[in-house]
């Protein structure tokens, strides 16, 4: 995006609402066989489906000033060359070598952000840290931040915390993958983490 093909800033946008694109557990690199699991999946299918889905969502979205893209965690299926989960060491079926998975997963993040920029003046990206991508979630945020370093319309919420909060007007949005806490505790955690803005939201 930095260079010749800079995306034009949309003109007729509204600041009255926020567009949120939520991507749940993309698991880029996951390999599955329909006869065994009920569905086929590989890098080609993942890239096609995520890109097609984002195109459809952006086409139908309101033209808002601000958009929030939420990767809710587990963007990548594996976090290392061993193709196992980091903490538990569970074996994972992965389509290709880790560098290939990284290349496609990172390219996908750029495509999704660029699609959102065609409809919104500002795009915020958040990669939640999941149990499948404890390390690569942080790397991915830093990569996106570096890639769009000359694009002031893109903001990357790159905090290494398991919890991230986004404020829009009087709305307080909490984001976490959920593998480190039970759902019923989330409200309590938010009220402590966001004490100053909790009562205004």
Tab-separated table of N, CA and C in Angstrom, residues 1-9 150-153:
chain	number	residue	atom	x	y	z
A	1	UNK	N	0.827	-1.205	0.000
A	1	UNK	CA	0.000	0.000	0.000
A	1	UNK	C	0.860	1.254	0.000
A	2	UNK	N	2.082	1.152	0.530
A	2	UNK	CA	2.955	2.318	0.554
A	2	UNK	C	3.600	2.456	-0.819
A	3	UNK	N	3.256	3.490	-1.559
A	3	UNK	CA	3.822	3.661	-2.892
A	3	UNK	C	2.777	4.054	-3.903
A	4	UNK	N	2.870	3.462	-5.091
A	4	UNK	CA	2.049	3.878	-6.217
A	4	UNK	C	0.555	3.675	-5.994
A	5	UNK	N	0.176	2.535	-5.458
A	5	UNK	CA	-1.234	2.163	-5.442
A	5	UNK	C	-1.927	2.477	-4.118
A	6	UNK	N	-1.722	3.660	-3.600
A	6	UNK	CA	-2.350	4.050	-2.345
A	6	UNK	C	-3.867	4.077	-2.526
A	7	UNK	N	-4.570	3.527	-1.553
A	7	UNK	CA	-6.022	3.409	-1.656
A	7	UNK	C	-6.677	4.748	-1.349
A	8	UNK	N	-7.597	5.136	-2.200
A	8	UNK	CA	-8.270	6.425	-2.062
A	8	UNK	C	-9.130	6.445	-0.804
A	9	UNK	N	-9.094	7.568	-0.103
A	9	UNK	CA	-9.897	7.724	1.113
A	9	UNK	C	-11.357	7.901	0.722
A	150	UNK	N	3.595	3.697	6.789
A	150	UNK	CA	3.407	4.979	6.094
A	150	UNK	C	1.947	5.263	5.780
A	151	UNK	N	1.058	4.476	6.375
A	151	UNK	CA	-0.378	4.671	6.159
A	151	UNK	C	-1.030	5.073	7.486
A	152	UNK	N	-1.253	6.374	7.699
A	152	UNK	CA	-1.829	6.841	8.961
A	152	UNK	C	-3.263	6.384	9.189
A	153	UNK	N	-3.905	5.846	8.170
A	153	UNK	CA	-5.291	5.389	8.308
A	153	UNK	C	-5.382	4.013	8.977
